[in-house]
Amino acid sequence: MSNSADPAESLLVRAATGRPGPRPPVWFMRQAGRSLPEYRALRVGTSMLESCRTPDLITEITLQPVRRHKVDAAIFFSDIVVPLAAIGVGIDIVPGVGPVVEKPIRETADLDQLRALDADDVPYVTEAIGNLVGELGGTPLIGFAGAPFTLASYLVEGGPSKDHARTKSLMHGRPELWHGLCARLAVIAREFLRVQVDAGASAIQLFDSWAGALSLADYEEFVLPHSQAVLEPLAGLVPRIHFGVGTGELLAAMRCAGADVVGVDWRVPLDEAARRLGPGVIVQGNLDPALLQAEWPVIDRAVRRVVEQGRAADGHIFNLGHGVPPSTDPDVLTRIVELVHSTPS
Ligand code: CP3
């Protein structure tokens, strides 16, 4: 699906390793999913978690946006809760809601649910990635995992939360339990990423989607060491991307977690993000997903602005500031790819 047969020489991996090519690479968080009619058709009658355990479905769903939009990377079709379900945690993904946990973590004994994960727990991941690497040719595959804080938030709250009140209360009120929980989640996330790299992923992204709910002080004390425990042991294998929403105050700290590329949401322009992050940084982002609903001239201007601001960094991977909303017209995404592809880096 790409001209160059070696994903290590793809625009994405080049940008992520400080060797930018002639134009920025582009992919979209949640590019595989409900915005695509071919995805909705494939998913009829199969639950989300079952889909994530079925190699043929994973492979096909991962390839759909690459074929349709000609994006410069595939992202592995899975979910941040898949490794938790794989080790036996009672968790489901409820349509329109998100991850819901049977027995939320409240006490030290609850941590027994969280044993370490290894490749044998997720054979469908290894199998699907093997198939994908063959199908994708020179197009890189991005593997991913949820970061300890974001996973912990679901496990402590029992489901999605706006204010993360129980999570923050536990973090401050029961710091030993908190650190014990995050240490276990770090092992699970790290090994889930390692399985994907061993199977052939060309880059990885650690999603700490909800880290923006935290102050810098809380992030540094309660979260950063655990995200470091995920990313640092994976140094030197493939480029590591680290992303969260609303993390303008946390960007430099997130880089310290061991990120080669820092994902930025739409709230901070990329030139300002590059300034906050310091020399030698590579950024990913950050078109406001809300603008996908706008008239094309508005989108055109916004895309060009993101590319222009991205030039302030040592490398730029074009993306949205968060995932593709399910109501997005997929033709708009295809057009954005064409526009980015016509713009020099
Ligand atoms: O294309 C891709 O980006 C790859 C697939 C992917 C999914 N989930 C598939 C999915 C990725 C990278 C994720 C990560 C994920 N899952 C995150 C981090 C990224 C982010 O958005 O911040 C989070 C927080 C989750 C948890 C989760 N899973 C939520 C909040 C939801 C949405 C619930 C809903 O129905 O609105 C899910 C389900 C989910 N994960 C879907 C997809 C395609 C939708 C399920 C469906 O199609 O039925």
Coordinates of C-alpha atoms in Angstrom, one line a residue, residues 17-309:
T17 CA 13.0 9.8 14.2
G18 CA 14.0 13.3 13.2
R19 CA 14.6 12.6 9.5
P20 CA 11.6 14.4 8.0
G21 CA 10.7 13.6 4.4
P22 CA 9.4 15.9 1.7
R23 CA 5.9 16.2 3.3
P24 CA 4.4 15.5 6.7
P25 CA 2.9 12.0 7.2
V26 CA -0.8 11.9 8.1
W27 CA -3.0 9.5 10.0
F28 CA -6.0 9.9 12.2
M29 CA -6.7 8.7 15.7
R30 CA -9.8 6.4 15.5
Q31 CA -9.5 6.3 11.7
A32 CA -10.8 2.7 12.0
G33 CA -14.3 2.9 13.3
R34 CA -17.8 4.2 13.1
S35 CA -17.2 7.0 10.6
L36 CA -16.7 4.3 7.9
P37 CA -19.8 2.5 6.5
E38 CA -17.6 -0.5 5.7
Y39 CA -16.7 -0.7 9.4
R40 CA -20.3 -0.5 10.5
A41 CA -21.3 -3.2 8.0
L42 CA -18.5 -5.6 9.3
R43 CA -19.3 -5.1 12.9
V44 CA -23.0 -6.0 12.7
G45 CA -23.7 -8.9 15.2
T46 CA -20.2 -8.9 16.7
S47 CA -19.4 -7.1 20.0
M48 CA -16.5 -4.8 20.2
L49 CA -14.3 -7.0 22.4
E50 CA -15.1 -10.1 20.3
S51 CA -14.1 -8.1 17.2
C52 CA -10.8 -7.3 18.9
R53 CA -10.2 -11.0 19.4
T54 CA -10.8 -12.1 15.8
P55 CA -7.7 -11.8 13.7
D56 CA -9.6 -11.6 10.3
L57 CA -11.8 -8.8 11.6
I58 CA -8.9 -7.0 13.2
T59 CA -6.9 -7.2 9.9
E60 CA -9.7 -6.0 7.7
I61 CA -10.8 -3.2 10.0
T62 CA -7.3 -2.0 10.4
L63 CA -6.8 -1.9 6.6
Q64 CA -10.1 -0.1 5.7
P65 CA -9.0 3.4 6.4
V66 CA -5.6 2.8 4.7
R67 CA -7.3 1.7 1.5
R68 CA -9.9 4.4 1.6
H69 CA -8.0 7.5 2.8
K70 CA -4.4 6.6 1.7
V71 CA -3.2 7.6 5.2
D72 CA 0.5 7.1 5.9
A73 CA 0.0 4.7 8.8
A74 CA -2.4 2.0 10.0
I75 CA -3.3 1.9 13.6
F76 CA -3.9 -1.5 15.0
F77 CA -7.6 -2.2 15.6
S78 CA -8.1 -3.0 19.3
D79 CA -8.9 -1.1 22.4
I80 CA -7.1 0.1 25.5
V81 CA -9.1 -2.4 27.6
V82 CA -8.3 -5.5 25.5
P83 CA -5.2 -6.5 27.6
L84 CA -7.2 -6.2 30.8
A85 CA -10.0 -8.4 29.4
A86 CA -7.2 -10.8 28.2
I87 CA -6.0 -11.4 31.8
G88 CA -9.5 -12.0 33.0
V89 CA -10.6 -8.6 34.3
G90 CA -14.4 -8.4 34.1
I91 CA -14.7 -5.5 31.7
D92 CA -16.9 -4.8 28.7
I93 CA -17.2 -2.0 26.1
V94 CA -20.8 -0.8 26.1
P95 CA -21.9 0.9 22.9
G96 CA -22.4 4.6 23.3
V97 CA -20.8 4.5 26.8
G98 CA -17.3 3.0 26.7
P99 CA -15.5 0.6 29.0
V100 CA -17.5 -0.6 32.0
V101 CA -15.9 -2.6 34.8
E102 CA -17.7 -5.4 36.8
K103 CA -15.7 -5.0 40.0
P104 CA -14.1 -1.6 40.4
I105 CA -10.8 -1.4 42.2
R106 CA -11.4 -0.1 45.8
E107 CA -9.1 -2.2 48.0
T108 CA -5.6 -3.8 47.9
A109 CA -7.2 -7.2 47.5
D110 CA -8.8 -6.0 44.2
L111 CA -5.4 -5.8 42.7
D112 CA -5.3 -9.6 42.5
Q113 CA -7.4 -9.2 39.3
L114 CA -4.3 -7.7 37.6
R115 CA -1.7 -10.3 36.9
A116 CA 1.1 -9.7 34.4
L117 CA 0.3 -10.2 30.7
D118 CA 2.3 -12.1 28.1
A119 CA 2.1 -13.0 24.4
D120 CA 0.1 -16.2 25.1
D121 CA -2.7 -14.1 26.5
V122 CA -3.2 -12.3 23.2
P123 CA -2.5 -14.8 20.4
Y124 CA -5.0 -13.0 18.2
V125 CA -2.8 -9.8 18.4
T126 CA 0.3 -11.6 17.2
E127 CA -1.7 -13.4 14.4
A128 CA -3.4 -10.2 13.2
I129 CA -0.2 -8.2 13.2
G130 CA 1.6 -10.9 11.3
N131 CA -1.1 -10.7 8.6
L132 CA -1.2 -6.9 8.6
V133 CA 2.6 -6.5 8.2
G134 CA 2.4 -8.6 5.0
E135 CA -0.6 -6.7 3.7
L136 CA 0.7 -3.3 4.5
G137 CA 4.1 -3.5 2.7
G138 CA 5.8 -0.2 3.3
T139 CA 3.0 1.4 5.3
P140 CA 3.8 1.3 9.0
L141 CA 1.5 -0.2 11.6
I142 CA 1.2 1.7 14.8
G143 CA 0.6 -0.4 17.9
F144 CA -0.9 1.1 21.0
A145 CA -1.8 0.7 24.7
G146 CA -3.6 2.8 27.3
A147 CA -1.3 4.4 29.9
P148 CA -1.6 3.5 33.5
F149 CA -3.5 6.6 34.6
T150 CA -6.2 6.3 31.9
L151 CA -6.6 2.6 32.5
A152 CA -6.7 3.2 36.3
S153 CA -9.4 5.8 35.8
Y154 CA -11.7 3.2 34.2
L155 CA -10.9 0.6 36.8
V156 CA -11.4 2.8 39.8
E157 CA -14.5 4.7 38.5
G158 CA -16.0 1.5 37.1
G159 CA -16.6 3.3 33.8
P160 CA -16.2 6.7 32.0
S161 CA -16.0 9.7 34.3
K162 CA -16.0 13.4 33.7
D163 CA -14.3 14.5 36.9
H164 CA -12.3 11.4 37.8
A165 CA -13.3 12.1 41.5
R166 CA -12.9 8.6 42.8
T167 CA -9.6 8.2 41.0
K168 CA -8.1 11.4 42.4
S169 CA -9.5 10.6 45.9
L170 CA -7.8 7.2 45.8
M171 CA -4.6 8.7 44.4
H172 CA -4.3 11.2 47.3
G173 CA -6.1 9.2 50.0
R174 CA -4.5 5.7 49.4
P175 CA -1.2 6.5 47.7
E176 CA 0.2 3.0 48.3
L177 CA -2.9 1.4 46.7
W178 CA -2.6 3.9 43.8
H179 CA 1.0 3.2 43.2
G180 CA 0.4 -0.6 43.5
L181 CA -2.4 -0.3 40.9
C182 CA -0.4 1.8 38.5
A183 CA 2.7 -0.4 38.8
R184 CA 0.7 -3.4 37.7
L185 CA -1.0 -1.5 34.9
A186 CA 2.4 -0.3 33.7
V187 CA 3.6 -3.9 33.3
I188 CA 0.5 -4.9 31.4
A189 CA 0.7 -1.9 29.1
R190 CA 4.4 -2.4 28.5
E191 CA 4.0 -6.1 27.7
F192 CA 1.0 -5.4 25.4
L193 CA 3.2 -2.9 23.5
R194 CA 6.1 -5.4 23.4
V195 CA 3.9 -8.1 21.9
Q196 CA 2.9 -5.7 19.1
V197 CA 6.5 -4.6 18.4
D198 CA 7.7 -8.2 18.4
A199 CA 4.9 -9.1 16.0
G200 CA 6.0 -6.3 13.6
A201 CA 4.5 -2.9 14.6
S202 CA 6.7 0.0 13.3
A203 CA 5.7 2.5 16.0
I204 CA 3.8 2.6 19.2
Q205 CA 1.4 5.1 20.8
L206 CA 0.7 5.3 24.5
F207 CA -2.7 6.9 25.0
D208 CA -3.0 8.8 28.3
S209 CA -6.3 10.3 27.1
W210 CA -7.5 11.6 30.4
A211 CA -4.2 12.8 31.9
G212 CA -5.3 16.4 31.2
A213 CA -7.6 16.1 34.2
L214 CA -4.5 16.3 36.4
S215 CA -2.4 19.2 37.8
L216 CA 1.3 19.1 36.8
A217 CA 2.2 18.3 40.4
D218 CA -0.2 15.4 40.6
Y219 CA 0.9 14.2 37.2
E220 CA 4.6 14.2 38.2
E221 CA 4.0 12.5 41.5
F222 CA 1.3 9.9 40.7
V223 CA 1.5 9.3 37.0
L224 CA 4.8 10.1 35.4
P225 CA 6.9 7.3 37.0
H226 CA 4.4 4.7 35.9
S227 CA 4.3 6.0 32.3
Q228 CA 8.1 6.0 32.4
A229 CA 7.9 2.3 33.4
V230 CA 5.9 1.6 30.3
L231 CA 8.0 3.6 27.8
E232 CA 11.6 3.6 28.9
P233 CA 12.2 -0.2 28.6
L234 CA 10.9 0.0 25.0
A235 CA 13.5 2.7 24.0
G236 CA 15.4 2.1 20.8
L237 CA 12.9 -0.5 19.4
V238 CA 10.5 1.7 17.4
P239 CA 9.4 5.3 17.8
R240 CA 7.2 5.9 20.8
I241 CA 4.4 8.4 20.6
H242 CA 2.7 9.7 23.8
F243 CA -0.7 11.5 23.7
G244 CA -3.3 12.9 26.0
V245 CA -6.2 15.4 25.7
G246 CA -6.1 18.7 27.5
T247 CA -2.4 18.2 28.4
G248 CA -1.1 21.7 27.5
E249 CA 0.3 22.1 31.0
L250 CA 1.8 18.6 31.0
L251 CA 3.5 18.5 27.6
A252 CA 7.1 18.7 28.8
A253 CA 6.5 16.2 31.6
M254 CA 4.9 13.8 29.1
R255 CA 8.0 14.0 27.0
C256 CA 10.0 13.0 30.1
A257 CA 8.0 9.8 30.3
G258 CA 10.1 8.5 27.4
A259 CA 8.3 9.8 24.3
D260 CA 10.1 10.3 21.0
V261 CA 6.9 12.1 19.7
V262 CA 4.5 14.1 21.8
G263 CA 0.8 14.2 20.7
V264 CA -0.8 17.5 21.1
D265 CA -4.6 18.2 21.2
W266 CA -6.2 21.2 19.5
R267 CA -5.9 23.6 22.4
V268 CA -2.2 24.4 22.0
P269 CA -0.9 25.4 18.6
L270 CA 2.0 23.2 17.5
D271 CA 4.5 26.1 17.4
E272 CA 3.7 26.9 21.0
A273 CA 3.8 23.2 21.9
A274 CA 7.3 22.9 20.3
R275 CA 8.4 25.9 22.4
R276 CA 7.0 24.3 25.6
L277 CA 8.6 21.0 24.7
G278 CA 12.1 22.4 24.0
P279 CA 14.7 21.6 21.3
G280 CA 14.7 18.5 19.2
V281 CA 11.1 17.6 19.7
I282 CA 8.8 15.9 17.3
V283 CA 5.1 16.6 17.5
Q284 CA 1.9 14.9 16.4
G285 CA -1.4 16.7 15.8
N286 CA -3.6 18.7 16.0
L287 CA -6.5 19.7 13.9
D288 CA -9.6 20.3 16.0
P289 CA -11.9 17.3 15.3
A290 CA -14.9 19.7 15.7
L291 CA -13.8 21.4 12.5
L292 CA -14.4 18.2 10.5
Q293 CA -18.1 19.4 10.4
A294 CA -17.2 22.8 8.9
E295 CA -17.3 23.9 5.3
W296 CA -14.3 22.8 3.2
P297 CA -12.7 26.3 3.0
V298 CA -12.6 26.4 6.8
I299 CA -11.0 23.0 7.0
D300 CA -8.6 23.9 4.2
R301 CA -7.3 26.9 6.1
A302 CA -7.1 25.0 9.4
V303 CA -5.2 22.1 7.8
R304 CA -2.7 24.5 6.2
R305 CA -2.3 26.3 9.6
V306 CA -1.5 23.1 11.4
V307 CA 1.1 22.1 8.8
E308 CA 2.7 25.6 9.0
Q309 CA 2.8 25.6 12.8

